[in-house]
Amino acid sequence: MRAGPELRLAGPEDIEQLSATGSAVFRKTYGQTAPPEHVERHILNNFGIDAIAAAMGLPGVEYHIALVGHACAGFLKLRDGAAPANTGAGSALEVHQLYVSPDHQGL
């Protein structure tokens, strides 16, 4: 029986794996839906090392990493903040990104 992934709060030491996983999954999933330069710009702006490092430093933003062995199987980016006005709630926790490597889907 195969062990499931370990899920933990990601830190600066995980940025390279988050970047590589997010970039690969986005490129595979959406790479054919827009011109390549648009896809690559989106990847740089959202999954580049500098973009993830900057987001990690924002209040209310957390990344959680799923590891199988030492390899990143996926990640979750959460944002905690104000809820949309039409919900009537004061605050909300938003799942901003959820990416799972195709090799690890279904674990």
Backbone as JSON Lines, residues from 0, in Angstrom:
{"i":0,"aa":"M","n":[0.84,-1.18,0.0],"ca":[0.0,0.0,0.0],"c":[0.89,1.24,0.0]}
{"i":1,"aa":"R","n":[0.59,2.19,-0.87],"ca":[1.37,3.41,-0.99],"c":[0.91,4.43,0.04]}
{"i":2,"aa":"A","n":[1.89,5.07,0.68],"ca":[1.58,6.1,1.68],"c":[1.08,7.35,0.97]}
{"i":3,"aa":"G","n":[0.16,8.04,1.63],"ca":[-0.36,9.29,1.08],"c":[0.63,10.41,1.23]}
{"i":4,"aa":"P","n":[0.32,11.53,0.64],"ca":[1.24,12.67,0.73],"c":[1.25,13.29,2.13]}
{"i":5,"aa":"E","n":[2.36,13.93,2.45],"ca":[2.47,14.73,3.67],"c":[2.07,16.15,3.31]}
{"i":6,"aa":"L","n":[1.17,16.75,4.06],"ca":[0.74,18.12,3.83],"c":[1.23,18.98,4.98]}
{"i":7,"aa":"R","n":[1.94,20.07,4.65],"ca":[2.45,20.96,5.69],"c":[2.51,22.39,5.17]}
{"i":8,"aa":"L","n":[2.64,23.33,6.1],"ca":[2.8,24.72,5.76],"c":[4.12,24.88,5.01]}
{"i":9,"aa":"A","n":[4.09,25.56,3.87],"ca":[5.3,25.77,3.09],"c":[6.04,26.99,3.59]}
{"i":10,"aa":"G","n":[7.33,26.97,3.42],"ca":[8.17,28.09,3.81],"c":[9.1,28.47,2.68]}
{"i":11,"aa":"P","n":[9.97,29.43,2.91],"ca":[10.89,29.89,1.87],"c":[11.72,28.76,1.24]}
{"i":12,"aa":"E","n":[12.01,27.75,2.02],"ca":[12.79,26.63,1.49],"c":[12.04,25.82,0.44]}
{"i":13,"aa":"D","n":[10.73,26.04,0.31],"ca":[9.9,25.3,-0.64],"c":[9.59,26.07,-1.92]}
{"i":14,"aa":"I","n":[10.03,27.31,-2.0],"ca":[9.64,28.17,-3.12],"c":[10.01,27.57,-4.47]}
{"i":15,"aa":"E","n":[11.2,27.0,-4.6],"ca":[11.6,26.44,-5.89],"c":[10.67,25.3,-6.31]}
{"i":16,"aa":"Q","n":[10.3,24.44,-5.36],"ca":[9.39,23.34,-5.7],"c":[7.99,23.85,-6.03]}
{"i":17,"aa":"L","n":[7.5,24.85,-5.29],"ca":[6.19,25.43,-5.59],"c":[6.2,26.04,-6.98]}
{"i":18,"aa":"S","n":[7.26,26.76,-7.32],"ca":[7.39,27.39,-8.62],"c":[7.4,26.35,-9.74]}
{"i":19,"aa":"A","n":[8.2,25.33,-9.57],"ca":[8.31,24.29,-10.61],"c":[6.99,23.55,-10.79]}
{"i":20,"aa":"T","n":[6.34,23.21,-9.69],"ca":[5.07,22.47,-9.78],"c":[3.98,23.34,-10.38]}
{"i":21,"aa":"G","n":[3.82,24.56,-9.88],"ca":[2.8,25.44,-10.42],"c":[3.01,25.71,-11.9]}
{"i":22,"aa":"S","n":[4.25,25.97,-12.29],"ca":[4.56,26.25,-13.69],"c":[4.23,25.06,-14.58]}
{"i":23,"aa":"A","n":[4.66,23.88,-14.16],"ca":[4.44,22.67,-14.98],"c":[2.96,22.34,-15.11]}
{"i":24,"aa":"V","n":[2.24,22.4,-14.0],"ca":[0.81,22.06,-14.04],"c":[0.04,23.09,-14.86]}
{"i":25,"aa":"F","n":[0.33,24.38,-14.67],"ca":[-0.37,25.41,-15.44],"c":[-0.08,25.25,-16.92]}
{"i":26,"aa":"R","n":[1.18,25.05,-17.27],"ca":[1.57,24.9,-18.68],"c":[0.87,23.7,-19.3]}
{"i":27,"aa":"K","n":[0.83,22.58,-18.6],"ca":[0.19,21.37,-19.13],"c":[-1.32,21.55,-19.27]}
{"i":28,"aa":"T","n":[-1.93,22.21,-18.29],"ca":[-3.39,22.37,-18.28],"c":[-3.87,23.46,-19.23]}
{"i":29,"aa":"Y","n":[-3.17,24.58,-19.26],"ca":[-3.66,25.74,-20.01],"c":[-2.77,26.15,-21.17]}
{"i":30,"aa":"G","n":[-1.69,25.43,-21.4],"ca":[-0.71,25.82,-22.4],"c":[-1.24,25.97,-23.82]}
{"i":31,"aa":"Q","n":[-2.3,25.28,-24.14],"ca":[-2.86,25.34,-25.5],"c":[-4.03,26.3,-25.61]}
{"i":32,"aa":"T","n":[-4.34,27.03,-24.54],"ca":[-5.54,27.88,-24.54],"c":[-5.26,29.33,-24.88]}
{"i":33,"aa":"A","n":[-4.0,29.7,-24.98],"ca":[-3.63,31.09,-25.25],"c":[-2.28,31.09,-25.96]}
{"i":34,"aa":"P","n":[-1.92,32.22,-26.56],"ca":[-0.6,32.29,-27.19],"c":[0.5,31.99,-26.17]}
{"i":35,"aa":"P","n":[1.56,31.3,-26.59],"ca":[2.62,30.9,-25.66],"c":[3.18,32.05,-24.84]}
{"i":36,"aa":"E","n":[3.33,33.23,-25.43],"ca":[3.9,34.34,-24.67],"c":[2.96,34.78,-23.54]}
{"i":37,"aa":"H","n":[1.64,34.64,-23.72],"ca":[0.68,34.98,-22.66],"c":[0.75,33.95,-21.54]}
{"i":38,"aa":"V","n":[0.85,32.69,-21.92],"ca":[0.95,31.61,-20.93],"c":[2.22,31.8,-20.1]}
{"i":39,"aa":"E","n":[3.34,32.05,-20.77],"ca":[4.6,32.2,-20.05],"c":[4.61,33.45,-19.17]}
{"i":40,"aa":"R","n":[3.97,34.53,-19.61],"ca":[3.88,35.73,-18.77],"c":[3.05,35.44,-17.52]}
{"i":41,"aa":"H","n":[1.94,34.71,-17.7],"ca":[1.11,34.34,-16.55],"c":[1.91,33.48,-15.57]}
{"i":42,"aa":"I","n":[2.65,32.53,-16.1],"ca":[3.46,31.66,-15.25],"c":[4.49,32.47,-14.48]}
{"i":43,"aa":"L","n":[5.18,33.37,-15.15],"ca":[6.18,34.2,-14.47],"c":[5.54,35.05,-13.38]}
{"i":44,"aa":"N","n":[4.38,35.66,-13.69],"ca":[3.71,36.55,-12.74],"c":[3.07,35.83,-11.56]}
{"i":45,"aa":"N","n":[2.74,34.55,-11.73],"ca":[2.04,33.82,-10.68],"c":[2.84,32.69,-10.05]}
{"i":46,"aa":"F","n":[3.77,32.12,-10.8],"ca":[4.52,30.97,-10.3],"c":[6.03,31.17,-10.33]}
{"i":47,"aa":"G","n":[6.46,32.35,-10.74],"ca":[7.89,32.64,-10.7],"c":[8.37,32.68,-9.26]}
{"i":48,"aa":"I","n":[9.64,32.42,-9.07],"ca":[10.21,32.39,-7.72],"c":[9.97,33.72,-7.01]}
{"i":49,"aa":"D","n":[10.19,34.84,-7.71],"ca":[9.98,36.15,-7.1],"c":[8.51,36.38,-6.75]}
{"i":50,"aa":"A","n":[7.6,35.92,-7.61],"ca":[6.17,36.11,-7.36],"c":[5.72,35.32,-6.13]}
{"i":51,"aa":"I","n":[6.18,34.09,-6.01],"ca":[5.8,33.27,-4.86],"c":[6.42,33.84,-3.58]}
{"i":52,"aa":"A","n":[7.68,34.24,-3.66],"ca":[8.33,34.82,-2.47],"c":[7.6,36.08,-2.02]}
{"i":53,"aa":"A","n":[7.19,36.92,-2.96],"ca":[6.46,38.15,-2.59],"c":[5.12,37.81,-1.98]}
{"i":54,"aa":"A","n":[4.4,36.85,-2.57],"ca":[3.08,36.48,-2.04],"c":[3.21,35.87,-0.66]}
{"i":55,"aa":"M","n":[4.25,35.07,-0.45],"ca":[4.46,34.43,0.84],"c":[4.67,35.47,1.95]}
{"i":56,"aa":"G","n":[5.17,36.63,1.58],"ca":[5.42,37.68,2.56],"c":[4.22,38.56,2.86]}
{"i":57,"aa":"L","n":[3.11,38.34,2.17],"ca":[1.92,39.16,2.4],"c":[1.13,38.66,3.6]}
{"i":58,"aa":"P","n":[0.56,39.58,4.37],"ca":[-0.29,39.16,5.48],"c":[-1.52,38.4,4.95]}
{"i":59,"aa":"G","n":[-1.86,37.34,5.63],"ca":[-3.06,36.58,5.27],"c":[-2.86,35.58,4.14]}
{"i":60,"aa":"V","n":[-1.63,35.4,3.66],"ca":[-1.36,34.44,2.58],"c":[-0.56,33.28,3.15]}
{"i":61,"aa":"E","n":[-1.01,32.07,2.86],"ca":[-0.29,30.85,3.25],"c":[-0.23,29.91,2.07]}
{"i":62,"aa":"Y","n":[0.89,29.26,1.93],"ca":[1.04,28.15,0.99],"c":[1.17,26.88,1.82]}
{"i":63,"aa":"H","n":[0.52,25.83,1.38],"ca":[0.66,24.5,1.97],"c":[1.16,23.59,0.86]}
{"i":64,"aa":"I","n":[2.14,22.77,1.18],"ca":[2.76,21.91,0.18],"c":[2.44,20.45,0.49]}
{"i":65,"aa":"A","n":[2.15,19.69,-0.56],"ca":[1.94,18.25,-0.43],"c":[3.18,17.57,-0.97]}
{"i":66,"aa":"L","n":[3.81,16.76,-0.14],"ca":[5.04,16.07,-0.51],"c":[4.81,14.57,-0.55]}
{"i":67,"aa":"V","n":[5.35,13.95,-1.57],"ca":[5.43,12.5,-1.64],"c":[6.92,12.21,-1.64]}
{"i":68,"aa":"G","n":[7.38,11.66,-0.55],"ca":[8.83,11.58,-0.34],"c":[9.33,13.0,-0.17]}
{"i":69,"aa":"H","n":[10.29,13.38,-0.99],"ca":[10.81,14.75,-0.94],"c":[10.32,15.58,-2.13]}
{"i":70,"aa":"A","n":[9.46,15.02,-2.96],"ca":[8.99,15.7,-4.17],"c":[7.64,16.38,-3.93]}
{"i":71,"aa":"C","n":[7.49,17.55,-4.5],"ca":[6.23,18.29,-4.4],"c":[5.19,17.64,-5.3]}
{"i":72,"aa":"A","n":[4.11,17.17,-4.7],"ca":[3.01,16.57,-5.45],"c":[1.94,17.6,-5.77]}
{"i":73,"aa":"G","n":[1.95,18.72,-5.05],"ca":[0.98,19.77,-5.28],"c":[1.05,20.8,-4.18]}
{"i":74,"aa":"F","n":[0.21,21.83,-4.31],"ca":[0.19,22.86,-3.29],"c":[-1.14,23.59,-3.28]}
{"i":75,"aa":"L","n":[-1.36,24.28,-2.19],"ca":[-2.57,25.05,-1.94],"c":[-2.14,26.43,-1.49]}
{"i":76,"aa":"K","n":[-2.72,27.46,-2.09],"ca":[-2.47,28.84,-1.66],"c":[-3.77,29.38,-1.09]}
{"i":77,"aa":"L","n":[-3.71,29.8,0.17],"ca":[-4.88,30.35,0.86],"c":[-4.69,31.83,1.1]}
{"i":78,"aa":"R","n":[-5.81,32.57,1.02],"ca":[-5.8,33.99,1.37],"c":[-6.91,34.24,2.38]}
{"i":79,"aa":"D","n":[-6.55,34.91,3.46],"ca":[-7.48,35.25,4.52],"c":[-7.69,36.75,4.47]}
{"i":80,"aa":"G","n":[-8.93,37.16,4.39],"ca":[-9.17,38.6,4.33],"c":[-10.64,38.93,4.31]}
{"i":81,"aa":"A","n":[-10.94,40.1,3.8],"ca":[-12.32,40.57,3.76],"c":[-13.14,39.72,2.78]}
{"i":82,"aa":"A","n":[-14.35,39.41,3.2],"ca":[-15.26,38.67,2.34],"c":[-15.91,39.62,1.34]}
{"i":83,"aa":"P","n":[-16.33,39.1,0.2],"ca":[-17.08,39.95,-0.73],"c":[-18.31,40.54,-0.04]}
{"i":84,"aa":"A","n":[-18.61,41.79,-0.35],"ca":[-19.7,42.52,0.32],"c":[-21.03,41.79,0.24]}
{"i":85,"aa":"N","n":[-21.29,41.13,-0.87],"ca":[-22.59,40.48,-1.06],"c":[-22.79,39.22,-0.22]}
{"i":86,"aa":"T","n":[-21.75,38.78,0.51],"ca":[-21.9,37.58,1.34],"c":[-22.42,37.89,2.73]}
{"i":87,"aa":"G","n":[-22.23,39.13,3.18],"ca":[-22.65,39.49,4.52],"c":[-21.68,39.02,5.6]}
{"i":88,"aa":"A","n":[-20.63,38.35,5.21],"ca":[-19.63,37.87,6.17],"c":[-18.56,38.94,6.35]}
{"i":89,"aa":"G","n":[-17.97,38.99,7.52],"ca":[-16.92,39.97,7.78],"c":[-15.58,39.58,7.19]}
{"i":90,"aa":"S","n":[-15.28,38.29,7.22],"ca":[-14.0,37.83,6.68],"c":[-14.21,36.48,5.99]}
{"i":91,"aa":"A","n":[-13.22,36.11,5.21],"ca":[-13.33,34.86,4.46],"c":[-11.95,34.24,4.29]}
{"i":92,"aa":"L","n":[-11.93,32.95,4.11],"ca":[-10.73,32.22,3.76],"c":[-10.94,31.75,2.33]}
{"i":93,"aa":"E","n":[-10.07,32.2,1.43],"ca":[-10.21,31.89,0.01],"c":[-9.16,30.88,-0.41]}
{"i":94,"aa":"V","n":[-9.59,29.83,-1.1],"ca":[-8.65,28.93,-1.77],"c":[-8.29,29.64,-3.07]}
{"i":95,"aa":"H","n":[-7.11,30.23,-3.11],"ca":[-6.71,31.04,-4.26],"c":[-6.11,30.18,-5.36]}
{"i":96,"aa":"Q","n":[-5.34,29.19,-5.0],"ca":[-4.76,28.27,-5.97],"c":[-4.72,26.87,-5.37]}
{"i":97,"aa":"L","n":[-5.0,25.89,-6.21],"ca":[-4.88,24.49,-5.82],"c":[-4.35,23.75,-7.04]}
{"i":98,"aa":"Y","n":[-3.12,23.3,-6.96],"ca":[-2.48,22.63,-8.08],"c":[-1.95,21.28,-7.62]}
{"i":99,"aa":"V","n":[-2.25,20.25,-8.4],"ca":[-1.78,18.89,-8.12],"c":[-1.13,18.36,-9.39]}
{"i":100,"aa":"S","n":[0.08,17.89,-9.24],"ca":[0.8,17.31,-10.37],"c":[-0.01,16.15,-10.93]}
{"i":101,"aa":"P","n":[-0.14,16.05,-12.26],"ca":[-0.89,14.93,-12.84],"c":[-0.4,13.56,-12.38]}
{"i":102,"aa":"D","n":[0.88,13.46,-12.11],"ca":[1.44,12.18,-11.65],"c":[0.92,11.78,-10.27]}
{"i":103,"aa":"H","n":[0.36,12.73,-9.54],"ca":[-0.08,12.46,-8.18],"c":[-1.58,12.65,-7.98]}
{"i":104,"aa":"Q","n":[-2.31,12.89,-9.02],"ca":[-3.75,13.01,-8.88],"c":[-4.34,11.63,-8.58]}
{"i":105,"aa":"G","n":[-5.28,11.61,-7.65],"ca":[-5.92,10.36,-7.28],"c":[-5.26,9.65,-6.12]}
{"i":106,"aa":"L","n":[-4.23,10.24,-5.5],"ca":[-3.58,9.6,-4.34],"c":[-4.55,9.5,-3.18]}
